GROMACS .gro file of C-alpha atoms in nm:
model
  295
    1MET     CA    1   0.509  -0.268  -3.011
    2THR     CA    2   0.538  -0.641  -2.845
    3MET     CA    3   0.206  -0.752  -2.766
    4TYR     CA    4   0.194  -0.955  -2.415
    5GLY     CA    5  -0.091  -1.209  -2.376
    6ILE     CA    6  -0.267  -1.249  -2.040
    7PRO     CA    7  -0.570  -1.473  -1.954
    8PRO     CA    8  -0.905  -1.284  -1.855
    9ALA     CA    9  -0.919  -1.173  -1.493
   10SER     CA   10  -1.185  -1.437  -1.416
   11PHE     CA   11  -0.942  -1.712  -1.518
   12ARG     CA   12  -0.651  -1.532  -1.342
   13ARG     CA   13  -0.890  -1.543  -1.008
   14ALA     CA   14  -0.965  -1.911  -1.057
   15MET     CA   15  -0.587  -1.996  -1.089
   16ALA     CA   16  -0.494  -1.779  -0.788
   17PRO     CA   17  -0.345  -1.940  -0.482
   18GLU     CA   18  -0.649  -2.061  -0.258
   19THR     CA   19  -0.607  -1.829   0.023
   20GLY     CA   20  -0.524  -1.463   0.042
   21ARG     CA   21  -0.220  -1.534   0.283
   22ASP     CA   22  -0.075  -1.774   0.016
   23HIS     CA   23  -0.155  -1.535  -0.253
   24ALA     CA   24   0.015  -1.235  -0.073
   25ARG     CA   25   0.324  -1.460   0.002
   26HIS     CA   26   0.341  -1.542  -0.371
   27ILE     CA   27   0.326  -1.191  -0.488
   28ALA     CA   28   0.592  -1.081  -0.231
   29ASP     CA   29   0.833  -1.350  -0.323
   30VAL     CA   30   0.802  -1.302  -0.698
   31ALA     CA   31   0.866  -0.922  -0.634
   32LEU     CA   32   1.170  -0.985  -0.435
   33ALA     CA   33   1.302  -1.234  -0.664
   34TRP     CA   34   1.279  -1.000  -0.949
   35TRP     CA   35   1.419  -0.707  -0.761
   36LEU     CA   36   1.717  -0.892  -0.641
   37GLU     CA   37   1.794  -1.038  -0.986
   38ASN     CA   38   1.732  -0.714  -1.208
   39ARG     CA   39   1.827  -0.435  -0.969
   40GLY     CA   40   2.108  -0.608  -0.787
   41GLY     CA   41   1.996  -0.557  -0.426
   42THR     CA   42   1.727  -0.375  -0.196
   43SER     CA   43   1.870  -0.027  -0.176
   44ASP     CA   44   1.587   0.106  -0.389
   45LEU     CA   45   1.306  -0.026  -0.120
   46PRO     CA   46   1.093   0.276  -0.179
   47ILE     CA   47   1.071   0.210  -0.541
   48ALA     CA   48   1.012  -0.160  -0.527
   49VAL     CA   49   0.746  -0.099  -0.250
   50GLY     CA   50   0.603   0.214  -0.393
   51THR     CA   51   0.557   0.041  -0.727
   52LEU     CA   52   0.374  -0.257  -0.585
   53ALA     CA   53   0.156  -0.029  -0.350
   54ALA     CA   54   0.061   0.214  -0.654
   55LEU     CA   55  -0.038  -0.108  -0.877
   56ALA     CA   56  -0.233  -0.233  -0.572
   57LEU     CA   57  -0.430   0.098  -0.545
   58ALA     CA   58  -0.488   0.085  -0.938
   59ALA     CA   59  -0.672  -0.247  -0.893
   60PRO     CA   60  -1.058  -0.217  -0.927
   61SER     CA   61  -1.251  -0.198  -0.599
   62THR     CA   62  -1.423  -0.512  -0.646
   63PRO     CA   63  -1.350  -0.845  -0.851
   64ALA     CA   64  -1.619  -0.761  -1.091
   65GLY     CA   65  -1.450  -0.428  -1.180
   66PRO     CA   66  -1.258  -0.360  -1.521
   67ASP     CA   67  -0.956  -0.564  -1.607
   68TYR     CA   68  -0.649  -0.353  -1.631
   69GLY     CA   69  -0.411  -0.623  -1.688
   70PRO     CA   70  -0.413  -0.583  -2.062
   71LEU     CA   71  -0.359  -0.230  -2.017
   72LEU     CA   72  -0.043  -0.269  -1.794
   73LEU     CA   73   0.149  -0.535  -1.976
   74PRO     CA   74   0.251  -0.371  -2.311
   75LEU     CA   75   0.372  -0.077  -2.135
   76ASP     CA   76   0.757   0.051  -2.171
   77ASP     CA   77   0.931   0.177  -1.862
   78GLN     CA   78   0.850   0.558  -1.920
   79GLU     CA   79   0.474   0.457  -1.978
   80ALA     CA   80   0.478   0.226  -1.659
   81THR     CA   81   0.629   0.533  -1.467
   82ASP     CA   82   0.360   0.752  -1.580
   83VAL     CA   83   0.091   0.493  -1.472
   84LEU     CA   84   0.236   0.514  -1.134
   85ARG     CA   85   0.225   0.901  -1.135
   86ALA     CA   86  -0.154   0.879  -1.231
   87VAL     CA   87  -0.230   0.664  -0.955
   88TRP     CA   88  -0.078   0.866  -0.696
   89ASN     CA   89  -0.243   1.172  -0.859
   90ASN     CA   90  -0.577   0.983  -0.796
   91LEU     CA   91  -0.498   0.933  -0.435
   92TRP     CA   92  -0.388   1.292  -0.400
   93SER     CA   93  -0.721   1.407  -0.554
   94TYR     CA   94  -0.970   1.215  -0.324
   95ASN     CA   95  -0.740   1.181  -0.010
   96PRO     CA   96  -0.454   1.422  -0.006
   97VAL     CA   97  -0.395   1.344   0.378
   98LEU     CA   98  -0.329   0.992   0.294
   99ALA     CA   99  -0.113   1.070  -0.018
  100GLU     CA  100   0.084   1.292   0.191
  101ALA     CA  101   0.150   1.030   0.444
  102ALA     CA  102   0.223   0.799   0.173
  103ARG     CA  103   0.495   1.035   0.014
  104PRO     CA  104   0.822   0.831   0.103
  105LEU     CA  105   0.673   0.581  -0.140
  106HIS     CA  106   0.610   0.793  -0.436
  107GLU     CA  107   0.836   1.121  -0.396
  108TRP     CA  108   1.109   0.961  -0.624
  109LEU     CA  109   0.847   0.993  -0.896
  110ALA     CA  110   0.896   1.371  -0.898
  111GLN     CA  111   1.242   1.350  -1.071
  112ALA     CA  112   1.282   0.992  -1.172
  113ASP     CA  113   1.574   0.918  -1.374
  114ASP     CA  114   1.656   0.626  -1.594
  115GLY     CA  115   1.812   0.456  -1.316
  116ASP     CA  116   1.510   0.471  -1.101
  117THR     CA  117   1.276   0.368  -1.393
  118ARG     CA  118   1.485   0.093  -1.531
  119GLY     CA  119   1.288  -0.234  -1.561
  120LEU     CA  120   0.981  -0.088  -1.413
  121SER     CA  121   0.772  -0.215  -1.705
  122ASP     CA  122   0.885  -0.574  -1.647
  123TYR     CA  123   0.861  -0.525  -1.280
  124THR     CA  124   0.496  -0.435  -1.355
  125ARG     CA  125   0.442  -0.732  -1.558
  126ILE     CA  126   0.557  -0.983  -1.313
  127LEU     CA  127   0.325  -0.828  -1.053
  128VAL     CA  128   0.038  -0.833  -1.271
  129ARG     CA  129   0.091  -1.198  -1.376
  130ALA     CA  130   0.148  -1.294  -1.016
  131GLY     CA  131  -0.215  -1.179  -0.955
  132LEU     CA  132  -0.164  -0.846  -0.779
  133LEU     CA  133  -0.470  -0.681  -0.923
  134GLU     CA  134  -0.680  -0.998  -0.843
  135TYR     CA  135  -0.564  -0.966  -0.480
  136ALA     CA  136  -0.598  -0.601  -0.436
  137SER     CA  137  -0.946  -0.600  -0.581
  138ASP     CA  138  -1.062  -0.870  -0.331
  139LEU     CA  139  -1.131  -0.753   0.021
  140THR     CA  140  -1.133  -1.099   0.168
  141ARG     CA  141  -0.757  -1.156   0.046
  142CYS     CA  142  -0.649  -0.823   0.151
  143GLU     CA  143  -0.769  -0.890   0.484
  144ASP     CA  144  -0.581  -1.237   0.522
  145GLU     CA  145  -0.232  -1.068   0.491
  146ASP     CA  146  -0.051  -0.749   0.481
  147LEU     CA  147   0.112  -0.781   0.144
  148ILE     CA  148   0.301  -0.451   0.150
  149GLY     CA  149   0.433  -0.518   0.504
  150LEU     CA  150   0.538  -0.871   0.358
  151LEU     CA  151   0.745  -0.714   0.100
  152VAL     CA  152   0.887  -0.454   0.323
  153GLN     CA  153   0.984  -0.727   0.570
  154ARG     CA  154   1.169  -0.932   0.284
  155MET     CA  155   1.363  -0.639   0.149
  156ARG     CA  156   1.507  -0.559   0.482
  157SER     CA  157   1.767  -0.791   0.621
  158TYR     CA  158   1.724  -0.956   0.970
  159ALA     CA  159   2.021  -0.755   1.100
  160ASP     CA  160   1.878  -0.433   0.958
  161ARG     CA  161   1.536  -0.517   1.149
  162GLN     CA  162   1.712  -0.604   1.469
  163LYS     CA  163   1.926  -0.289   1.475
  164ALA     CA  164   1.606  -0.079   1.418
  165GLY     CA  165   1.406  -0.273   1.667
  166GLN     CA  166   1.147  -0.362   1.391
  167PHE     CA  167   0.965  -0.705   1.496
  168PHE     CA  168   0.680  -0.794   1.233
  169THR     CA  169   0.396  -0.954   1.412
  170PRO     CA  170   0.300  -1.274   1.215
  171ALA     CA  171  -0.066  -1.264   1.032
  172GLY     CA  172  -0.183  -1.545   1.237
  173ALA     CA  173  -0.088  -1.394   1.556
  174ALA     CA  174  -0.227  -1.055   1.485
  175ASP     CA  175  -0.574  -1.222   1.390
  176HIS     CA  176  -0.593  -1.409   1.740
  177HIS     CA  177  -0.468  -1.085   1.917
  178ALA     CA  178  -0.768  -0.888   1.743
  179GLU     CA  179  -1.025  -1.146   1.809
  180ILE     CA  180  -0.923  -1.135   2.186
  181LEU     CA  181  -0.907  -0.742   2.203
  182LEU     CA  182  -1.250  -0.709   2.013
  183THR     CA  183  -1.426  -0.984   2.208
  184GLU     CA  184  -1.624  -0.710   2.401
  185PRO     CA  185  -1.854  -0.489   2.167
  186VAL     CA  186  -1.689  -0.167   2.053
  187PRO     CA  187  -1.950   0.082   1.952
  188PRO     CA  188  -1.943   0.279   1.619
  189GLY     CA  189  -1.741   0.592   1.645
  190ALA     CA  190  -1.500   0.457   1.879
  191ARG     CA  191  -1.135   0.526   1.825
  192LEU     CA  192  -0.904   0.239   1.757
  193ILE     CA  193  -0.536   0.327   1.821
  194GLU     CA  194  -0.221   0.135   1.731
  195PRO     CA  195   0.073   0.333   1.856
  196CYS     CA  196   0.335   0.114   1.701
  197ALA     CA  197   0.148   0.003   1.399
  198GLY     CA  198   0.437  -0.127   1.170
  199THR     CA  199   0.287  -0.129   0.834
  200GLY     CA  200  -0.066  -0.194   0.952
  201THR     CA  201  -0.059  -0.573   1.035
  202MET     CA  202  -0.284  -0.541   1.356
  203VAL     CA  203  -0.510  -0.296   1.201
  204ARG     CA  204  -0.570  -0.524   0.920
  205ALA     CA  205  -0.658  -0.804   1.169
  206ALA     CA  206  -0.883  -0.573   1.371
  207ALA     CA  207  -1.077  -0.469   1.064
  208ALA     CA  208  -1.128  -0.807   0.949
  209THR     CA  209  -1.246  -0.918   1.305
  210LEU     CA  210  -1.495  -0.638   1.300
  211ARG     CA  211  -1.628  -0.745   0.954
  212PHE     CA  212  -1.657  -1.097   1.080
  213GLN     CA  213  -1.871  -0.962   1.364
  214GLY     CA  214  -2.093  -0.793   1.100
  215LYS     CA  215  -1.970  -0.426   1.159
  216ASP     CA  216  -1.825  -0.194   0.915
  217PRO     CA  217  -1.473  -0.062   0.992
  218ALA     CA  218  -1.554   0.268   0.801
  219ASP     CA  219  -1.788   0.343   1.101
  220TYR     CA  220  -1.481   0.364   1.341
  221ARG     CA  221  -1.208   0.610   1.376
  222TRP     CA  222  -0.855   0.459   1.321
  223TRP     CA  223  -0.529   0.595   1.429
  224MET     CA  224  -0.201   0.433   1.303
  225ASN     CA  225   0.146   0.554   1.426
  226ASP     CA  226   0.493   0.438   1.376
  227ILE     CA  227   0.841   0.582   1.411
  228ASP     CA  228   0.946   0.461   1.054
  229GLU     CA  229   0.871   0.674   0.754
  230ILE     CA  230   0.831   0.386   0.524
  231HIS     CA  231   0.623   0.191   0.749
  232VAL     CA  232   0.380   0.495   0.796
  233ALA     CA  233   0.358   0.519   0.431
  234CYS     CA  234   0.264   0.180   0.411
  235CYS     CA  235  -0.021   0.236   0.665
  236ALA     CA  236  -0.163   0.508   0.455
  237VAL     CA  237  -0.196   0.283   0.134
  238ASN     CA  238  -0.322   0.007   0.355
  239ALA     CA  239  -0.589   0.226   0.484
  240VAL     CA  240  -0.725   0.229   0.152
  241LEU     CA  241  -0.672  -0.140   0.094
  242PHE     CA  242  -0.837  -0.243   0.390
  243ARG     CA  243  -1.125  -0.024   0.322
  244LEU     CA  244  -1.104   0.163   0.658
  245GLY     CA  245  -1.328   0.449   0.549
  246PRO     CA  246  -1.273   0.840   0.582
  247ASN     CA  247  -1.186   0.866   0.946
  248VAL     CA  248  -0.820   0.766   0.944
  249THR     CA  249  -0.514   0.926   1.104
  250VAL     CA  250  -0.165   0.834   1.012
  251SER     CA  251   0.112   0.980   1.217
  252ARG     CA  252   0.489   0.930   1.265
  253GLY     CA  253   0.668   0.964   1.612
  254ASP     CA  254   0.765   0.802   1.916
  255ALA     CA  255   0.428   0.715   2.100
  256LEU     CA  256   0.623   0.656   2.428
  257HIS     CA  257   0.645   1.048   2.463
  258ASP     CA  258   0.373   1.306   2.439
  259VAL     CA  259   0.076   1.159   2.236
  260GLY     CA  260  -0.089   1.493   2.217
  261GLU     CA  261   0.217   1.634   2.032
  262LEU     CA  262   0.168   1.352   1.774
  263GLU     CA  263  -0.195   1.424   1.744
  264LYS     CA  264  -0.119   1.797   1.698
  265ASP     CA  265   0.154   1.743   1.438
  266ALA     CA  266  -0.068   1.482   1.239
  267GLN     CA  267  -0.353   1.752   1.229
  268ALA     CA  268  -0.113   2.020   1.104
  269ARG     CA  269   0.020   1.779   0.836
  270ALA     CA  270  -0.341   1.704   0.725
  271ASP     CA  271  -0.418   2.075   0.691
  272ARG     CA  272  -0.109   2.147   0.502
  273ALA     CA  273  -0.188   1.865   0.264
  274ILE     CA  274  -0.544   1.988   0.192
  275SER     CA  275  -0.439   2.322   0.143
  276GLU     CA  276  -0.144   2.217  -0.107
  277GLN     CA  277  -0.404   1.995  -0.281
  278ARG     CA  278  -0.630   2.289  -0.361
  279ARG     CA  279  -0.333   2.493  -0.484
  280ARG     CA  280  -0.184   2.198  -0.688
  281PRO     CA  281  -0.468   1.949  -0.790
  282VAL     CA  282  -0.225   1.732  -0.995
  283LEU     CA  283   0.088   1.591  -0.782
  284TYR     CA  284   0.295   1.450  -1.091
  285PRO     CA  285   0.248   1.569  -1.441
  286THR     CA  286   0.265   1.278  -1.688
  287ARG     CA  287   0.416   1.272  -2.050
  288THR     CA  288   0.286   0.977  -2.213
  289ARG     CA  289  -0.071   0.898  -2.043
  290PRO     CA  290  -0.365   1.099  -1.886
  291VAL     CA  291  -0.272   1.259  -1.556
  292HIS     CA  292  -0.534   1.034  -1.367
  293TRP     CA  293  -0.546   0.647  -1.374
  294PRO     CA  294  -0.907   0.555  -1.487
  295ALA     CA  295  -1.176   0.557  -1.212
   0.00000   0.00000   0.00000
């Protein structure tokens, strides 16, 4: 087996870009460049974004956590694919509602063929070397920028985004907006609703603002909605990366119509996901590795 060297996580953190925003942009740029060069386009957006999202979820919850980099670098394509399955199995185990909402990013793993998995081990390596694990394990960096949203934005052309009416809010503008909206105290338990959430940029900014004010976003109820299924899936993953806590609703639909129907549909989807997880504890069987990523 070819061995791949990698510096210790502490060294990788020291060499990372100074700010989380610069770090996220570096990772997104590296990911897009590899995908365009090796996969010939952006038609496999769910695979590209879903792989990055899974590896971000695989990162330890704190910078002091275990270093998974040396475990990921030597993998071949099949082993890397099974790691992705194991990560989604973990999310399915502890939060089936968010795992179900994120399904557009991982459902390809159920019947992934050689074309789907081609080069995923190399893609994993470039993401690890770009510092994805260090980025995702550091909450202050995650709060600076919506990494997953950046990659979605880069992989969708300007014409495609105009056609779909998608306009991504820059991180700096989202930060200022959140600071203005949360100038007045918001009591714990309040519901914070983003009807056109995109991939969660405004929610990221709101959570960061609450933490700056000395509050815990997990003490609030969050509701993110968007009409695009990939955006909704990204919101589900970002709810974990932004540490929003257990009270998160992610829905898909037109918020300009009956909001009550959106809420009713979201609750029905959540109930079905919980029921299905009880019947099927493992979402994706694996062939080369344990079915769950190390806790």
